Coordinates of C-alpha atoms in Angstrom, one line a residue:
X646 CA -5.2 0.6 -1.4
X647 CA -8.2 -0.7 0.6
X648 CA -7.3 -2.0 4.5
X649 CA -9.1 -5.6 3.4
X650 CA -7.8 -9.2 3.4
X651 CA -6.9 -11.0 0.5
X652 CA -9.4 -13.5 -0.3
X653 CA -7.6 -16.7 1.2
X654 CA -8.4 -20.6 0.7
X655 CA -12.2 -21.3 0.5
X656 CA -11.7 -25.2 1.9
X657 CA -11.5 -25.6 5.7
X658 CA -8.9 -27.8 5.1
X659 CA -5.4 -26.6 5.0
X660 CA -1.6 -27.7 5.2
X661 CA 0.8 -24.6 4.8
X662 CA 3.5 -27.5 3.8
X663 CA 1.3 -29.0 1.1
X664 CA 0.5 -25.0 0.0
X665 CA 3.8 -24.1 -0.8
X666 CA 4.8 -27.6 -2.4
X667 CA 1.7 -26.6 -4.5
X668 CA 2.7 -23.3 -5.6
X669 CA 6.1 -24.8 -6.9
X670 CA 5.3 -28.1 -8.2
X671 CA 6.4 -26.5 -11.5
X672 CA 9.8 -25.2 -10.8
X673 CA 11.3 -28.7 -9.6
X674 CA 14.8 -27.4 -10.7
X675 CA 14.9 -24.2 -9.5
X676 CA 16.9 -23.4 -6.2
X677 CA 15.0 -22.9 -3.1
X678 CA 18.2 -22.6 -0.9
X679 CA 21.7 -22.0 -0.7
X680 CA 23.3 -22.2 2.7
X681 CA 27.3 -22.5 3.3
X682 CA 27.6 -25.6 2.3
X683 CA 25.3 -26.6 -0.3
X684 CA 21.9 -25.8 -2.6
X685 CA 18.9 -27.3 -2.7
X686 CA 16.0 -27.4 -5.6
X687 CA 12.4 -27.0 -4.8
X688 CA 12.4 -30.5 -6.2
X689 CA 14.7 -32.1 -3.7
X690 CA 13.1 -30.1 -1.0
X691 CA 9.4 -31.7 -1.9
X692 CA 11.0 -34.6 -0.9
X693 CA 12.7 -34.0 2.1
X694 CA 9.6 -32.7 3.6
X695 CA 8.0 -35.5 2.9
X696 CA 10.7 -37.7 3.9
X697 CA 11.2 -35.8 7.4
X698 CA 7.1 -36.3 7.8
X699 CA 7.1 -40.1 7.2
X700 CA 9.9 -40.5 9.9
X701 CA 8.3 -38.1 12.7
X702 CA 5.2 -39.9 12.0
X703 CA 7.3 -43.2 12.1
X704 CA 9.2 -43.0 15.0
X705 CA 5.9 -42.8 17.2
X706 CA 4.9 -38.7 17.2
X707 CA 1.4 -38.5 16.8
X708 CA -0.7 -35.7 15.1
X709 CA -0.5 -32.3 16.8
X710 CA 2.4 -33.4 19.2
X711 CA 5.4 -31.6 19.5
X712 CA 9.3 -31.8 18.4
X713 CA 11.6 -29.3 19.2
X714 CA 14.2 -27.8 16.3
X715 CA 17.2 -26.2 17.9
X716 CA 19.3 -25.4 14.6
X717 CA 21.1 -23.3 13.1
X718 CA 20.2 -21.4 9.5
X719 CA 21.2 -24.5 6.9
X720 CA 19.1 -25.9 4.0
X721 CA 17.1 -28.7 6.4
X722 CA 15.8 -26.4 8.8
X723 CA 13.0 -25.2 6.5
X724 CA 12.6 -29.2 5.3
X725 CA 12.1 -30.2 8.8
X726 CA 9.7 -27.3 9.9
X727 CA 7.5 -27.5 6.9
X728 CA 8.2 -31.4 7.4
X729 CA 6.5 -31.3 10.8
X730 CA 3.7 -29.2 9.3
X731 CA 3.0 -31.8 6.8
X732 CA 2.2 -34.6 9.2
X733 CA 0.7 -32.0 11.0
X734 CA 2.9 -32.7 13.9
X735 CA 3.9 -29.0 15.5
X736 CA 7.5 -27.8 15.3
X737 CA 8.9 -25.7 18.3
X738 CA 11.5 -23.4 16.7
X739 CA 13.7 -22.2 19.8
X740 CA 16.4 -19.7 19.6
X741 CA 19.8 -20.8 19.2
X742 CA 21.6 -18.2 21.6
X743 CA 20.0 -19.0 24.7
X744 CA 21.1 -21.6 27.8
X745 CA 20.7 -25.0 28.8
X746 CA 18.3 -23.9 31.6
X747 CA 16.0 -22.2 28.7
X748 CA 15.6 -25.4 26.8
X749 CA 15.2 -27.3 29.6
X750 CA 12.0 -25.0 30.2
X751 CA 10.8 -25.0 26.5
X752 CA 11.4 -29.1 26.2
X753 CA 8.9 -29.5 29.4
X754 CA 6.5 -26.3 28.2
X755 CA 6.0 -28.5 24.8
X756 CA 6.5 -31.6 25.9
X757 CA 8.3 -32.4 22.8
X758 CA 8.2 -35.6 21.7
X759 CA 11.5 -35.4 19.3
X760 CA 14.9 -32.8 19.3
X761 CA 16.6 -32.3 15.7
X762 CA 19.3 -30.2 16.9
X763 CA 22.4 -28.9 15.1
X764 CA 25.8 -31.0 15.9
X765 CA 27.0 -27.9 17.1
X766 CA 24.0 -27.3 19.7
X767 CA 24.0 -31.2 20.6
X768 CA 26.0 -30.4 24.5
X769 CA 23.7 -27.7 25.4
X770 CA 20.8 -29.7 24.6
X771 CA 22.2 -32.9 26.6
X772 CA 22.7 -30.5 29.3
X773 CA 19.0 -29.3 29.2
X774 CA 17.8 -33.3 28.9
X775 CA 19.6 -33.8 32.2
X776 CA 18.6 -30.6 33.6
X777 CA 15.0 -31.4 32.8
X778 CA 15.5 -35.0 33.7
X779 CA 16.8 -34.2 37.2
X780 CA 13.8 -31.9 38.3
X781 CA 11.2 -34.7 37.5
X782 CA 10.5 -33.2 34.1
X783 CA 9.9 -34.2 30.0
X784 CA 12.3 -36.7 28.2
X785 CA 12.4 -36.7 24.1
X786 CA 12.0 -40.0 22.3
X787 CA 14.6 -39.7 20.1
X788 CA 17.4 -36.8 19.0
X789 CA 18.7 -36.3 15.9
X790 CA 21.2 -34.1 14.3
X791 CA 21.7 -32.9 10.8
X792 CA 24.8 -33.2 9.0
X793 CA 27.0 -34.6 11.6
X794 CA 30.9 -34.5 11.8
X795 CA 32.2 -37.5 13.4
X796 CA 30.6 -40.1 15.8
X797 CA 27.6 -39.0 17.3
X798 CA 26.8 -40.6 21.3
X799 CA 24.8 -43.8 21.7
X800 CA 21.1 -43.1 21.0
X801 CA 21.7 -39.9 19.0
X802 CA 20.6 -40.1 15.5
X803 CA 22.1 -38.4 12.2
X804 CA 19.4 -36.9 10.1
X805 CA 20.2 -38.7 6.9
X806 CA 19.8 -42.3 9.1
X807 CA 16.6 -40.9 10.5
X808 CA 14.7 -40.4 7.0
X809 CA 16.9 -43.3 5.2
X810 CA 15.2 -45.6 7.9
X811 CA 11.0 -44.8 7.2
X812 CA 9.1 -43.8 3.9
X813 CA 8.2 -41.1 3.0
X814 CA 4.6 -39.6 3.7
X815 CA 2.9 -39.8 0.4
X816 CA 0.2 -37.4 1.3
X817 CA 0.0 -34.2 3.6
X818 CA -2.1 -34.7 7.2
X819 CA -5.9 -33.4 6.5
X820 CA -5.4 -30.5 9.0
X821 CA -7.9 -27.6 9.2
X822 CA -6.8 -24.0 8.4
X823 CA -7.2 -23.0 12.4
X824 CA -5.1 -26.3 13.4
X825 CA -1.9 -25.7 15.6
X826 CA 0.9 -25.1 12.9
X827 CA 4.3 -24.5 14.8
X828 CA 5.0 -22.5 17.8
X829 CA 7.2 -19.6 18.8
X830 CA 8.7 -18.2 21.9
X831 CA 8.1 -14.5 22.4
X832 CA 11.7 -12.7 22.8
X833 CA 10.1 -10.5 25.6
X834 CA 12.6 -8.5 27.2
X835 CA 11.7 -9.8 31.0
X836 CA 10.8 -13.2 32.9
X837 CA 10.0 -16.7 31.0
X838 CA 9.4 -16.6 27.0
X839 CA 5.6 -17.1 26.4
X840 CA 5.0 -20.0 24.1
X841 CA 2.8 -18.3 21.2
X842 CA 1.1 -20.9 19.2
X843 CA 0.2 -20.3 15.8
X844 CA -2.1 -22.4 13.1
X845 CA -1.4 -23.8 9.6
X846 CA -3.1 -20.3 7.8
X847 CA -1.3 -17.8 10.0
X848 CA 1.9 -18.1 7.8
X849 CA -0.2 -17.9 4.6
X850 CA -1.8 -14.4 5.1
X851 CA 1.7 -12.7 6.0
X852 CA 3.3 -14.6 3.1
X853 CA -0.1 -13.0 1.0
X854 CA -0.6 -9.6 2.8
X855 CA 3.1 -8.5 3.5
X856 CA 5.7 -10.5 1.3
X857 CA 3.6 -10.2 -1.7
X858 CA 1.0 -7.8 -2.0
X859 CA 3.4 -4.8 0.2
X860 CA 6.6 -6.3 -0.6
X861 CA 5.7 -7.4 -4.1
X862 CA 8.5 -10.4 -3.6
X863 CA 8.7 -12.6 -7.3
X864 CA 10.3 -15.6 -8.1
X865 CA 13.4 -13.8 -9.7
X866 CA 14.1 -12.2 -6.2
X867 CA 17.3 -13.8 -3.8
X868 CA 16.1 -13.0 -0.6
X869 CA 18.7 -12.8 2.1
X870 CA 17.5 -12.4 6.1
X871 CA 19.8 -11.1 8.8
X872 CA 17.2 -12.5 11.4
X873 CA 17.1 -15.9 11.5
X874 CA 14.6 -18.9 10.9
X875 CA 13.5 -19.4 14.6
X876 CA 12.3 -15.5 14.8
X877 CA 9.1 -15.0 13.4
X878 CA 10.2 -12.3 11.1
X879 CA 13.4 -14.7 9.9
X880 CA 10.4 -17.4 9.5
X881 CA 8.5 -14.9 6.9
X882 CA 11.5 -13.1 5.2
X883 CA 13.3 -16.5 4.5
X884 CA 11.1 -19.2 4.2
X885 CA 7.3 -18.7 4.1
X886 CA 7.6 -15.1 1.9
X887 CA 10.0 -16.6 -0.7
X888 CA 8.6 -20.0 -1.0
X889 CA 5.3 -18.7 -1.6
X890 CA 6.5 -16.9 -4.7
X891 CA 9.6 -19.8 -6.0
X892 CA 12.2 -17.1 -4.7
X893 CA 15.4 -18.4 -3.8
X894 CA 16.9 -17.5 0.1
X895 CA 20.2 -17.7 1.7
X896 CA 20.9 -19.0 4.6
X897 CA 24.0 -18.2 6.5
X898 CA 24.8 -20.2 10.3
X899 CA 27.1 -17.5 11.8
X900 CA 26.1 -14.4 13.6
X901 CA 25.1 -11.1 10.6
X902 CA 28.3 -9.1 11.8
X903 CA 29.2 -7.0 8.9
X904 CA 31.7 -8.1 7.3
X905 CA 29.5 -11.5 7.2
X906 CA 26.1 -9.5 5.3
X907 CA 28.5 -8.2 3.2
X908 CA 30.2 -11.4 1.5
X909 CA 26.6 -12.4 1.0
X910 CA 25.4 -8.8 -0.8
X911 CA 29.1 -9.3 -2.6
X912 CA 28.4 -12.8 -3.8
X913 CA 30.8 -14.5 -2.1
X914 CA 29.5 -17.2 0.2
X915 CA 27.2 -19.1 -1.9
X916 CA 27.4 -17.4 -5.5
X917 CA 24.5 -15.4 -5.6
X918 CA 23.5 -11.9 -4.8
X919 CA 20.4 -11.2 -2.7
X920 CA 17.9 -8.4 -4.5
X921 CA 16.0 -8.4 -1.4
X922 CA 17.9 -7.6 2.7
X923 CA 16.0 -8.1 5.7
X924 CA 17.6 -6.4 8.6
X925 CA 17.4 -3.9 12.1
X926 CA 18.4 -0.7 12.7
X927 CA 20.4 -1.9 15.6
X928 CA 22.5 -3.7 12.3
X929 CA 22.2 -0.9 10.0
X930 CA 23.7 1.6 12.1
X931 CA 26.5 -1.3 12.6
X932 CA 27.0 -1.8 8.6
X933 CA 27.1 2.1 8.1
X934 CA 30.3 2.2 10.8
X935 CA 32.0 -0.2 9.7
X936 CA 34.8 -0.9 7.6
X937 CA 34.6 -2.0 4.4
X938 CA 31.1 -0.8 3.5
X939 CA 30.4 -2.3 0.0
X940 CA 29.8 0.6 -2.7
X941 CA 26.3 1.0 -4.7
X942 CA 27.7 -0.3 -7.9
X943 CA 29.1 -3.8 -5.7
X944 CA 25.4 -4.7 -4.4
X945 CA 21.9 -6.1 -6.3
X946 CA 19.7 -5.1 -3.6
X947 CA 16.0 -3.8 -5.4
X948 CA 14.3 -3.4 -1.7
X949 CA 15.9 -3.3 2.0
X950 CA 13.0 -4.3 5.0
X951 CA 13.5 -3.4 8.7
X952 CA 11.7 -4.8 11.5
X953 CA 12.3 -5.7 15.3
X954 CA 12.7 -1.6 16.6
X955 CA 12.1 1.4 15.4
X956 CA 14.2 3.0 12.4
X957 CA 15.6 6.4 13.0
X958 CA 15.2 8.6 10.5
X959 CA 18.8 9.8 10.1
X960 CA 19.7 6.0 9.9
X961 CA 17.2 5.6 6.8
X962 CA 18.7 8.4 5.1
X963 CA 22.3 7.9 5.4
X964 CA 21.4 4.3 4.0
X965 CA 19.6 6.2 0.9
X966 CA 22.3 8.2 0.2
X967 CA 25.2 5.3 0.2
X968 CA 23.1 2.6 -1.6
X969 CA 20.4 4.3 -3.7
X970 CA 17.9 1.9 -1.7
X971 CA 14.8 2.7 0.8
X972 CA 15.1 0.7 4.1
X973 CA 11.1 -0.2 4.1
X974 CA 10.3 0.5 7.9
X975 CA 7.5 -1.6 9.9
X976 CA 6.5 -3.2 12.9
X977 CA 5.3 -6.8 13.5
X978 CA 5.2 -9.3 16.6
X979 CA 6.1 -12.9 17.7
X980 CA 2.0 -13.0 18.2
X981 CA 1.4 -11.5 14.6
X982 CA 3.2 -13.7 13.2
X983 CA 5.1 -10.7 11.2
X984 CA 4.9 -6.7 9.9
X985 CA 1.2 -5.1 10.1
X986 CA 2.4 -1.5 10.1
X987 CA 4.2 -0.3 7.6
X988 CA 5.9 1.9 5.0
X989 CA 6.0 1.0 1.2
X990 CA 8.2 0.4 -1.6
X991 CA 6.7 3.4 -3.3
X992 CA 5.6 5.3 -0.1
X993 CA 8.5 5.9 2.5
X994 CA 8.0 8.8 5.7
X995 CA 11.6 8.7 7.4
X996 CA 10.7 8.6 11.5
X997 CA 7.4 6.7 11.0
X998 CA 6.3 3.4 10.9
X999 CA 4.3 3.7 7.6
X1000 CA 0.8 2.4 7.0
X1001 CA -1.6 -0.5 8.1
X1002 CA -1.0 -3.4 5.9
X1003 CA -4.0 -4.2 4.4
X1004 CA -5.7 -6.7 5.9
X1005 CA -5.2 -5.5 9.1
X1006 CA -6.9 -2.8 11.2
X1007 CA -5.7 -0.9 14.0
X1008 CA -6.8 1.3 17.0
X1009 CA -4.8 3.7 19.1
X1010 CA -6.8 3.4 22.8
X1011 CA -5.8 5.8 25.8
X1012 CA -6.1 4.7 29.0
X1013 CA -10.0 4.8 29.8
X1014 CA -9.9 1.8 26.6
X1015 CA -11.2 4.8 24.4
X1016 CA -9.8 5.2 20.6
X1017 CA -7.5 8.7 20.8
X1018 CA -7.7 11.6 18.3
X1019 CA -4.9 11.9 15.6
X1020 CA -1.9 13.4 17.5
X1021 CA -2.5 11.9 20.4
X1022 CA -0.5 9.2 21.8
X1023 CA -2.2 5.8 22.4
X1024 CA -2.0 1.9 23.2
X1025 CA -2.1 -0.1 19.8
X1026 CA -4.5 -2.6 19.1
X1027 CA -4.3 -5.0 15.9
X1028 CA -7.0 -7.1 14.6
X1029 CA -6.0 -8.8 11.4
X1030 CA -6.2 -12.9 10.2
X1031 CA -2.7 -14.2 11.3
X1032 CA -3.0 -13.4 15.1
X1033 CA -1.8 -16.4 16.9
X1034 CA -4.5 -18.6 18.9
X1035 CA -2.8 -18.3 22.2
X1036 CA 0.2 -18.4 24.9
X1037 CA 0.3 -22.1 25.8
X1038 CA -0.4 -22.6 29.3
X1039 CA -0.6 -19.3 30.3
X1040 CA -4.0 -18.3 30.2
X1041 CA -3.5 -14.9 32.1
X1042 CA -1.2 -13.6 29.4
X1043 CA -3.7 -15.1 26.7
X1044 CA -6.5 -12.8 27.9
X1045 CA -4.3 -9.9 28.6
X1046 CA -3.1 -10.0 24.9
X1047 CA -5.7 -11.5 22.9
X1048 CA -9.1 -9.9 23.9
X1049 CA -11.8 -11.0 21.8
X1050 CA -10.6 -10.5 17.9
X1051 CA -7.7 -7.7 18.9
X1052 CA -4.1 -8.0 19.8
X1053 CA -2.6 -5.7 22.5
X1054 CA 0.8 -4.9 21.1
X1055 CA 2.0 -3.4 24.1
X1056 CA 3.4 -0.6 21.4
X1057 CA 2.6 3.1 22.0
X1058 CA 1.7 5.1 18.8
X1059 CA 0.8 8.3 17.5
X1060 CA -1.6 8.9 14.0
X1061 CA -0.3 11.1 11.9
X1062 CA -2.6 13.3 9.6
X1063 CA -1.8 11.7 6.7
X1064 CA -2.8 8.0 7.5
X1065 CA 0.8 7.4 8.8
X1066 CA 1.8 6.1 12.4
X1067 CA 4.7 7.2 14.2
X1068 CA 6.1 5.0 17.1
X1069 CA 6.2 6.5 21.0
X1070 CA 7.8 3.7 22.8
X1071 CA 7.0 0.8 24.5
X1072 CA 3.7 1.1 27.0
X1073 CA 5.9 0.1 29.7
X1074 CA 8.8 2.1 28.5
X1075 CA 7.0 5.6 28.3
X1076 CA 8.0 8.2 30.6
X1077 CA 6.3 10.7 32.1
X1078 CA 8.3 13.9 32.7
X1079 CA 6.9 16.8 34.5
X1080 CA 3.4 15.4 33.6
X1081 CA 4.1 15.0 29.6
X1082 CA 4.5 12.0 28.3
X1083 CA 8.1 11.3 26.8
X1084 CA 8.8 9.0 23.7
X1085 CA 12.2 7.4 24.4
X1086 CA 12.7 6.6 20.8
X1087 CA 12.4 10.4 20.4
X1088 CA 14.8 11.3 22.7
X1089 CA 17.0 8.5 21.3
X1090 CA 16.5 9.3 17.4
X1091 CA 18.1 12.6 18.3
X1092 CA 20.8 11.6 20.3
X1093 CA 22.2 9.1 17.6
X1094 CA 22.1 12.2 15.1
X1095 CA 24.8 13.4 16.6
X1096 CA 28.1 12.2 14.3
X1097 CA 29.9 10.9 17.5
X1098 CA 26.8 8.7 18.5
X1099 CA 26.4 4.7 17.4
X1100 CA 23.7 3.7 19.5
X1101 CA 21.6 5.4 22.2
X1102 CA 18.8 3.9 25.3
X1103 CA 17.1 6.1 27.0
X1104 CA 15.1 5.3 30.2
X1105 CA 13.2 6.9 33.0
X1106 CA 15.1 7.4 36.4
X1107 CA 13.6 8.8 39.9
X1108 CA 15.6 11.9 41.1
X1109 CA 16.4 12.5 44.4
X1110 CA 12.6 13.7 45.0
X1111 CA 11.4 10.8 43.2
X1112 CA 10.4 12.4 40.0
X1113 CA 11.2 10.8 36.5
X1114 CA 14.1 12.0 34.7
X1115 CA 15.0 10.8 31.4
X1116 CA 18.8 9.4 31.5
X1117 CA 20.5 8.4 28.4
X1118 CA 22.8 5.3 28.4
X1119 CA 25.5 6.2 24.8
X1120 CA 27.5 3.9 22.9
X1121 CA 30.0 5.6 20.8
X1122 CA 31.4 5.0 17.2
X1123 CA 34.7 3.4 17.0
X1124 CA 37.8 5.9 18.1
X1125 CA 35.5 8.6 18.8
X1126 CA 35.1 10.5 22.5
X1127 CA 32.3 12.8 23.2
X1128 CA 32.0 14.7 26.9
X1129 CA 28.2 14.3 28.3
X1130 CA 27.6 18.7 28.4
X1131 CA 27.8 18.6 24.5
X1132 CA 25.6 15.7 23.9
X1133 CA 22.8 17.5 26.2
X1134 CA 23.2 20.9 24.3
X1135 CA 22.9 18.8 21.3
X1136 CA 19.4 17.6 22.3
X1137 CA 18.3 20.9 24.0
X1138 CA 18.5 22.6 20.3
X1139 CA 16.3 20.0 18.2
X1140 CA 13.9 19.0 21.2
X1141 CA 11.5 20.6 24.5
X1142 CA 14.2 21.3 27.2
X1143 CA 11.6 19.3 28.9
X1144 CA 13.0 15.8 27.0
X1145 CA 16.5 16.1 27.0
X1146 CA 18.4 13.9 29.3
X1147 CA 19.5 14.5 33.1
X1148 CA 22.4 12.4 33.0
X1149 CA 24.7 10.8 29.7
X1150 CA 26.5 7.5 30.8
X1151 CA 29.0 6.2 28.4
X1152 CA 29.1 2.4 27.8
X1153 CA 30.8 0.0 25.6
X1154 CA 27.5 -1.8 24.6
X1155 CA 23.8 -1.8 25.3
X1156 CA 22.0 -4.8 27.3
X1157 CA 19.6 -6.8 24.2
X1158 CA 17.6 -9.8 23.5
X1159 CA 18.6 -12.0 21.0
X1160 CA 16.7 -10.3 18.5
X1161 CA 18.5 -7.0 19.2
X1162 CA 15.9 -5.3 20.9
X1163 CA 17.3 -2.9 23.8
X1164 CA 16.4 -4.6 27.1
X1165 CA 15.4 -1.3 29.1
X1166 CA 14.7 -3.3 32.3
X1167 CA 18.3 -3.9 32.7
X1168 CA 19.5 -0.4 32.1
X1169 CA 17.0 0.3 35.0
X1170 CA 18.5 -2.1 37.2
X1171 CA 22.1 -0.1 36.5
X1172 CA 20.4 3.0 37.1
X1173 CA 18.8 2.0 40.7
X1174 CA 22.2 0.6 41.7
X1175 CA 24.1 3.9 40.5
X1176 CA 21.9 6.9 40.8

C-alpha cells in the first residue's frame, strides 16, 4: 500500500460537523447511538447539532470561543461537540476522572465561555467555578446539564431548556479546513496537561486514513469503545470513525470493568452487539483474568483495536486463541489526533507496533538528530496531515514538539527488516544498563509471560554506586503468590542477564493516568524513598 494521503476536500472551506451530516443525509433513520438509556437516529442527531449550535451562538459565544464539556459517554455528548464545531465555536473535551483543582485550571486555560456538564459532574465543577473564582480567575456565562434528575441550582440550565429556548442554526459557520476545531488535554504522565488544539480537518484524515482505509470500518459495523469520548482515541473509535461511515456506536457512562465490556459484547445493555472493540492491553490482560470471560460463539466481534501502550505479545495471542479475533496493535497521540503506526487486519506481527499508516511518514533519529539504521533504536518523528496546530499558551512545549512539519512523539522505536516497528520505551523511560540501552517494555513483556504475572512496570533505579538497575514493580493475578528469586530466573532464561531486574516488589496495583498508561514517575518516587 503506498505511505500517501488520501486525497481530502479540495475547498478551503471546511466544517467537520457539516461533513459528517453530509455523508448521512441519506440514512435519517438509521441509529447513530445507543447509550444506557436511549437511541438516537442520524436524523434526530442532524438536528440536535444544529439545535446545540443555534443556542451556543445564542446565548452570546462568539466564533472560535470556547465551552467546556465535562460529560460522561451518553447520546448528547457527540451532538454537543460536533454542535460546537458547527458554529464553529471550539469544544474543550476534559476528562471526567480528574479534580476540582484540574478544571479550575482548564476553565481559565480556555477561557470557556459556557460548561455543559453531566448532572453527575455538576459539584465538582461548582467547586472548580469557586476555585477559579477565588484566585482572580475565568467565570462561564452560563452552565448547563443534560438530562437532569430533579431541581437543578438557580442559574443552572437543563439541556433540553437550553435548545428549546433558541433556533436552530440553519447553516454550518463558513470555517476553513486549518480553523481551531475542538481541543484536547494531553494525558501526560507529569506536571499540568498541555492544551493541544486541533482544526476542523484533523478529525477527517484519521476518520479517512485509519478508521476507513486500515480499519476498513462500514456502515453495518456496531462499534463499541472502552476509551471514552474525551480521549482522542475514544473521539476517533466512537464518533468521528463511525460517523464518517453511518456505523452505529455504543456509549456506556460507567468505568469498562469487565464484567461491564462484556454485557455490551453479550447484547445486554442496549440490544445490540458491537462487530468492532476498541480497547488497552492494560484492559485486555484484565478481561483475560477475569471471571466470566464470554465464549467465542457468545460474541460478534469482526476486528479488536488496541491503542494507548504497547501490546504484549503473549497478551495478543492468548486473545487469538479464546476469541478467534486479532487485537490490531498501534500507536497514536493526543497531538495526532489518533493511530499512525500500526498493524493490519490482514497483517498482524505479535510484539510490534505494525506499519506506518499511509499517509503518514516517520523517522527514527538518534541523538546527534540523525535518522538510525534498521535495528537501531531511535527517537520517533511523525509527519502526517492531522498533527495538531499547537499547545495553547505554551509556546516552549509547541516548539519542542512540533518542529517545522514533524511531531516528536517522545516514543523510542526500533525498524524492523521487514518495514515493521517495534516499540523501546518511552525517551524518558529508557534505561541505560551497563552502557546498553534497556527497553522496559521488553523487560516487562517477559515478566507478564510468566502464568502467575497480571501486570508488570519496570523502571530504572541507582544502586548504591549510583549505577542504573532495572527494578521491576509486579501485580499478581487474583489468588496467586509468586516469591521474587523465581520471577528473576524466569527472565534470566528468555533475556541478556544484563536486562533482568535487580529487585521484584509486589504490589496490589500500578500508579496510571486516566487513560491507563503506567505513570513511571511515580514508581520512581517509591523507589527513591525505599531503595
Amino acid at each position: 500500500m503506498p505511505n500517501t494521503p488520501a486525497m481530502g476536500p479540495t475547498s478551503p472551506h471546511f466544517n467537520f460537523a457539516q461533513y459528517l451530516l453530509n455523508c448521512n443525509a441519506q440514512r435519517p433513520d438509521k441509529l447513530a447511538f445507543v447509550d444506557d438509556q436511549a437511541s438516537l437516529t442520524y436524523g434526530a442527531m442532524a438536528g440536535r447539532i444544529r439545535a446545540v449550535a443555534g443556542a451556543l451562538l445564542a446565548s452570546g459565544v462568539h466564533r472560535e470561543e470556547r465551552v467546556l464539556l465535562l460529560m460522561q459517554d451518553c447520546n448528547d455528548w457527540p451532538s454537543i461537540f460536533l454542535g460546537a464545531m458547527y458554529a464553529g465555536v471550539v469544544p474543550v473535551a476534559v476528562n471526567t476522572l480528574l479534580t476540582a483543582d484540574d478544571y479550575a485550571y482548564m476553565l481559565q486555560k480556555s477561557r470557556s465561555q459556557v460548561a455543559l456538564v453531566s448532572q453527575a459532574l455538576l459539584p465538582v465543577l461548582q467547586q472548580a467555578l469557586e476555585h477559579a473564582k477565588a484566585n482572580g480567575g475565568h467565570e462561564v456565562k452560563q452552565m448547563v446539564v443534560a438530562n437532569p434528575q430533579g431541581a437543578l441550582p438557580q442559574g443552572v440550565l437543563a439541556l433540553d431548556d437550553f435548545l428549546a429556548a433558541h433556533p436552530p442554526l440553519a447553516q454550518c459557520a463558513n470555517t476553513g479546513a486549518d480553523d481551531p476545531g475542538f481541543w484536547l488535554f494531553s494525558s501526560g504522565s507529569t506536571g499540568r496537561p498541555k492544551a493541544t488544539v486541533h482544526s476542523q480537518i484533523n478529525p477527517y484524515w484519521t476518520a479517512t486514513l485509519y478508521g476507513q482505509q486500515v480499519l476498513a470500518l462500514t456502515e453495518h459495523d456496531v462499534c463499541f469503545s472502552a476509551a471514552k469520548l474525551f480521549f482522542a482515541y475514544g473521539l476517533g473509535n466512537a464518533l468521528s470513525f463511525p460517523l464518517s461511515v453511518g456505523a452505529t456506536t455504543l456509549l456506556m457512562a460507567e468505568r469498562p470493568t469487565p464484567d461491564a465490556v462484556f454485557k455490551r459484547w453479550r447484547g445486554q445493555v442496549g440490544g445490540a452487539q458491537p462487530t468492532v472493540f476498541f480497547g488497552a492491553p492494560t484492559g485486555f490482560a484484565g478481561m483475560l483474568a477475569a471471571p466470566g470471560v464470554p465464549a467465542r460463539s457468545e460474541v460478534r466481534l469482526r476486528l479488536v483495536s488496541s491503542a494507548g501502550e504497547a501490546l504484549p505479545s503473549e497478551l495478543g495471542q492468548r486473545f487469538h486463541a479464546h476469541f478467534g479475533v486479532d487485537i490490531i496493535d498501534g500507536i497514536g497521540s493526543t497531538e495526532m489526533l489518533h493511530i499512525y503506526l500500526s498493524n493490519l487486519p490482514t497483517r498482524v506481527r505479535y510484539g510490534s507496533t505494525g506499519w506506518p499508516v499511509p499517509g503518514y511518514e516517520l523517522s527514527l533519529r538518534g541523538d546527534d538528530g540523525q535518522a538510525v539504521a534498521d535495528g537501531e533504536v531511535g527517537d520517533l518523528f511523525i509527519q502526517g496531515p492531522s498533527a495538531a496546530l499547537m499547545y495553547w499558551g505554551n509556546r516552549e512545549k509547541t516548539c519542542e514538539t512540533f518542529q517545522g512539519s514533524w511531531t516528536r512523539s517522545g516514543d523510542k522505536y526500533v525498524r524492523n527488516e521487514d518495514g515493521s516497528y517495534t516499540y523501546s520505551g518511552r525517551s524518558d523511560d529508557m534505561l541505560k544498563v551497563s552502557g546498553i540501552y534497556v527497553s522496559p517494555f521488553e523487560v516487562e513483556s517477559t515478566l507478564v509471560q510468566h502464568p502467575a504475572v497480571l501486570e508488570a512496570a519496570v523502571i530504572g533505579a541507582p544502586d548504591s554506586d549510583g549505577l542504573t538497575k532495572t527494578r521491576a514493580y509486579v501485580v499478581c493475578k487474583p489468588g496467586m503468590t509468586l516469591q521474587a528469586d523465581e520471577l528473576k530466573a524466569f527472565v534470566k532464561d528468555r533475556l541478556a542477564p544484563y536486562k533482568y531486574p535487580r529487585v521484584i516488589e509486589f504490589v496490589d496495583e500500578l500508579p496510571k493516568t486516566a487513560t491507563g498508561k503506567i505513570q513511571r514517575f511515580k514508581l520512581r518516587e517509591r523507589a527513591a524513598l525505599n531503595p
